[in-house]
Amino acid sequence: MFRSGGFVADHVSPTTDAQVQPNGVDLTADIVFEQLEPGRIGRDGKQIGDRVARPLEELEEADPDTYYLPTGSYVVRYGERIAIPEGHVGFVYPRSSLMRNSCMLNTAVWDAGYEGRGEGLLQVHHDIELERGARIAQLVFAEADHEDVYEGSYQGENLE
Ligand SMILES: O=c1ccn([C@H]2C[C@H](O)[C@@H](COP(=O)(O)OP(=O)(O)OP(=O)(O)O)O2)c(=O)[nH]1
């Protein structure tokens, strides 16, 4: 069973009332990164390639706090701290307005026990303006059995 937006909101911070949806909580875009170097996925480990934060206000007379993103792939860090409670699994879906603007957010599984400010892959198929703090995705929780809780290398990431 999927949990209500109110339940999800108890595990996401900060949130405003506008972010709480019937079935989940909207996540906002905080930092947009561009990958510079190759990463590596090995049999026994992985390495994330070097990246750089995209500048805000790159164009003259641009709105403040807005990313002007040309076609390409970016890693976006969400603005909220997320904790996946035991007995649950999290899924993140893109806002359809991204899709309708020829962009897409690709996401993976959020494990029980994970806590941090996670990331998603933003695919930009047509130039887009993205205001920092704008809602781009929605997090939902489903009840789920599991043996262990998440203790991987991303545990506690970006909580400074
Ligand atoms: O779209 C997503 C999906 C998951 N996560 C977070 C929550 C999840 O619990 C954690 C690890 O995800 P996963 O287990 O898929 O990563 P991995 O590459 O297998 O890393 P590890 O070896 O640490 O399990 O990353 C995100 O930030 N974004």
Short mmCIF file of N, CA, C and O in Angstrom, two decimals, residues 51-101:
data_model
loop_
_atom_site.label_atom_id
_atom_site.label_comp_id
_atom_site.label_asym_id
_atom_site.label_seq_id
_atom_site.Cartn_x
_atom_site.Cartn_y
_atom_site.Cartn_z
N ARG A 51 32.45 16.32 -11.14
CA ARG A 51 31.35 17.14 -11.64
C ARG A 51 31.52 18.57 -11.17
O ARG A 51 32.28 18.84 -10.24
N VAL A 52 30.80 19.47 -11.78
CA VAL A 52 30.86 20.87 -11.38
C VAL A 52 29.43 21.39 -11.29
O VAL A 52 28.56 20.98 -12.09
N ALA A 53 29.18 22.28 -10.32
CA ALA A 53 27.84 22.87 -10.20
C ALA A 53 27.64 23.87 -11.34
O ALA A 53 28.53 24.66 -11.65
N ARG A 54 26.49 23.81 -11.97
CA ARG A 54 26.17 24.77 -13.02
C ARG A 54 26.02 26.15 -12.40
O ARG A 54 25.48 26.30 -11.31
N PRO A 55 26.45 27.18 -13.13
CA PRO A 55 26.27 28.53 -12.59
C PRO A 55 24.81 28.96 -12.68
O PRO A 55 24.09 28.55 -13.60
N LEU A 56 24.41 29.80 -11.75
CA LEU A 56 23.10 30.44 -11.82
C LEU A 56 23.26 31.74 -12.61
O LEU A 56 24.36 32.31 -12.64
N GLU A 57 22.20 32.21 -13.23
CA GLU A 57 22.23 33.51 -13.92
C GLU A 57 23.34 33.59 -14.94
O GLU A 57 24.16 34.50 -14.92
N GLU A 58 23.39 32.65 -15.86
CA GLU A 58 24.49 32.67 -16.82
C GLU A 58 24.29 33.75 -17.90
O GLU A 58 25.22 34.28 -18.45
N LEU A 59 23.04 34.05 -18.19
CA LEU A 59 22.75 35.01 -19.25
C LEU A 59 22.56 36.42 -18.68
O LEU A 59 22.13 36.58 -17.55
N GLU A 60 22.86 37.41 -19.48
CA GLU A 60 22.60 38.79 -19.05
C GLU A 60 21.10 38.99 -18.84
O GLU A 60 20.29 38.43 -19.58
N GLU A 61 20.75 39.78 -17.86
CA GLU A 61 19.36 40.09 -17.55
C GLU A 61 18.56 38.85 -17.21
O GLU A 61 17.34 38.82 -17.37
N ALA A 62 19.23 37.80 -16.79
CA ALA A 62 18.50 36.58 -16.42
C ALA A 62 17.85 36.76 -15.06
O ALA A 62 18.28 37.57 -14.25
N ASP A 63 16.80 35.99 -14.82
CA ASP A 63 16.18 36.01 -13.50
C ASP A 63 17.18 35.50 -12.48
O ASP A 63 17.95 34.58 -12.77
N PRO A 64 17.17 36.07 -11.29
CA PRO A 64 18.09 35.53 -10.28
C PRO A 64 17.68 34.12 -9.89
O PRO A 64 16.52 33.73 -10.02
N ASP A 65 18.65 33.35 -9.42
CA ASP A 65 18.36 32.01 -8.92
C ASP A 65 17.75 31.08 -9.96
O ASP A 65 16.92 30.24 -9.64
N THR A 66 18.11 31.28 -11.20
CA THR A 66 17.56 30.41 -12.25
C THR A 66 18.71 29.76 -13.02
O THR A 66 19.68 30.41 -13.39
N TYR A 67 18.56 28.45 -13.25
CA TYR A 67 19.50 27.73 -14.11
C TYR A 67 18.97 27.80 -15.54
O TYR A 67 17.79 27.51 -15.78
N TYR A 68 19.83 28.17 -16.47
CA TYR A 68 19.49 28.15 -17.89
C TYR A 68 20.20 26.94 -18.48
O TYR A 68 21.42 26.97 -18.65
N LEU A 69 19.46 25.90 -18.73
CA LEU A 69 20.09 24.62 -19.07
C LEU A 69 19.94 24.30 -20.55
O LEU A 69 18.83 24.07 -21.04
N PRO A 70 21.05 24.26 -21.26
CA PRO A 70 20.98 23.79 -22.64
C PRO A 70 20.79 22.27 -22.70
O PRO A 70 20.99 21.58 -21.70
N THR A 71 20.43 21.78 -23.87
CA THR A 71 20.25 20.35 -24.07
C THR A 71 21.44 19.57 -23.51
O THR A 71 22.58 19.93 -23.75
N GLY A 72 21.14 18.53 -22.76
CA GLY A 72 22.20 17.72 -22.18
C GLY A 72 21.69 16.96 -20.98
O GLY A 72 20.49 16.93 -20.71
N SER A 73 22.61 16.32 -20.26
CA SER A 73 22.27 15.54 -19.07
C SER A 73 22.89 16.18 -17.85
O SER A 73 24.07 16.57 -17.89
N TYR A 74 22.13 16.26 -16.79
CA TYR A 74 22.59 16.89 -15.55
C TYR A 74 22.19 16.03 -14.36
O TYR A 74 21.19 15.31 -14.42
N VAL A 75 22.98 16.15 -13.29
CA VAL A 75 22.58 15.51 -12.03
C VAL A 75 22.05 16.62 -11.14
O VAL A 75 22.72 17.63 -10.93
N VAL A 76 20.83 16.43 -10.64
CA VAL A 76 20.23 17.46 -9.80
C VAL A 76 20.08 16.94 -8.38
O VAL A 76 19.67 15.80 -8.16
N ARG A 77 20.50 17.78 -7.43
CA ARG A 77 20.36 17.41 -6.02
C ARG A 77 19.08 18.05 -5.48
O ARG A 77 18.85 19.24 -5.68
N TYR A 78 18.30 17.24 -4.80
CA TYR A 78 17.05 17.76 -4.24
C TYR A 78 17.34 18.64 -3.02
O TYR A 78 18.32 18.46 -2.32
N GLY A 79 16.40 19.55 -2.74
CA GLY A 79 16.59 20.48 -1.64
C GLY A 79 16.20 19.92 -0.29
O GLY A 79 16.47 20.55 0.74
N GLU A 80 15.57 18.75 -0.27
CA GLU A 80 15.03 18.22 0.98
C GLU A 80 15.85 17.05 1.51
O GLU A 80 16.38 16.25 0.75
N ARG A 81 15.89 16.99 2.82
CA ARG A 81 16.50 15.85 3.51
C ARG A 81 15.41 14.77 3.59
O ARG A 81 14.29 15.02 4.06
N ILE A 82 15.74 13.57 3.13
CA ILE A 82 14.75 12.48 3.04
C ILE A 82 15.20 11.32 3.90
O ILE A 82 16.37 10.93 3.87
N ALA A 83 14.27 10.77 4.68
CA ALA A 83 14.57 9.57 5.47
C ALA A 83 13.52 8.52 5.09
O ALA A 83 12.32 8.76 5.20
N ILE A 84 13.98 7.37 4.62
CA ILE A 84 13.04 6.30 4.26
C ILE A 84 12.83 5.43 5.50
O ILE A 84 13.78 4.78 5.96
N PRO A 85 11.62 5.42 6.04
CA PRO A 85 11.41 4.67 7.29
C PRO A 85 11.44 3.16 7.06
O PRO A 85 11.15 2.68 5.95
N GLU A 86 11.79 2.43 8.10
CA GLU A 86 11.76 0.97 8.00
C GLU A 86 10.36 0.52 7.62
O GLU A 86 9.37 1.16 7.96
N GLY A 87 10.30 -0.60 6.88
CA GLY A 87 9.00 -1.10 6.44
C GLY A 87 8.49 -0.41 5.18
O GLY A 87 7.33 -0.61 4.79
N HIS A 88 9.37 0.39 4.54
CA HIS A 88 8.95 1.15 3.36
C HIS A 88 10.03 1.16 2.29
O HIS A 88 11.21 0.93 2.57
N VAL A 89 9.61 1.47 1.06
CA VAL A 89 10.53 1.76 -0.03
C VAL A 89 10.03 3.04 -0.69
O VAL A 89 8.82 3.30 -0.70
N GLY A 90 10.97 3.86 -1.17
CA GLY A 90 10.58 5.13 -1.78
C GLY A 90 10.77 5.10 -3.29
O GLY A 90 11.68 4.43 -3.82
N PHE A 91 9.90 5.82 -3.98
CA PHE A 91 10.04 6.01 -5.43
C PHE A 91 9.85 7.49 -5.72
O PHE A 91 9.00 8.15 -5.10
N VAL A 92 10.64 8.00 -6.67
CA VAL A 92 10.49 9.40 -7.07
C VAL A 92 10.05 9.45 -8.53
O VAL A 92 10.62 8.77 -9.39
N TYR A 93 9.02 10.23 -8.77
CA TYR A 93 8.49 10.41 -10.12
C TYR A 93 8.70 11.86 -10.54
O TYR A 93 8.63 12.77 -9.71
N PRO A 94 8.91 12.09 -11.83
CA PRO A 94 9.07 13.48 -12.28
C PRO A 94 7.73 14.21 -12.32
O PRO A 94 6.68 13.58 -12.44
N ARG A 95 7.80 15.53 -12.25
CA ARG A 95 6.59 16.32 -12.51
C ARG A 95 6.30 16.26 -14.00
O ARG A 95 7.22 16.39 -14.83
N SER A 96 5.05 16.13 -14.35
CA SER A 96 4.74 15.99 -15.78
C SER A 96 5.06 17.26 -16.55
O SER A 96 5.32 17.22 -17.76
N SER A 97 5.10 18.40 -15.86
CA SER A 97 5.43 19.65 -16.57
C SER A 97 6.84 19.62 -17.12
O SER A 97 7.13 20.28 -18.13
N LEU A 98 7.74 18.85 -16.48
CA LEU A 98 9.08 18.68 -17.04
C LEU A 98 8.98 17.97 -18.38
O LEU A 98 9.53 18.40 -19.39
N MET A 99 8.25 16.84 -18.35
CA MET A 99 8.07 16.00 -19.53
C MET A 99 7.42 16.80 -20.67
O MET A 99 7.83 16.71 -21.83
N ARG A 100 6.44 17.61 -20.30
CA ARG A 100 5.74 18.41 -21.30
C ARG A 100 6.65 19.48 -21.89
O ARG A 100 6.34 20.09 -22.91
N ASN A 101 7.78 19.77 -21.19
CA ASN A 101 8.77 20.70 -21.69
C ASN A 101 9.98 19.97 -22.28
O ASN A 101 11.08 20.49 -22.31
#
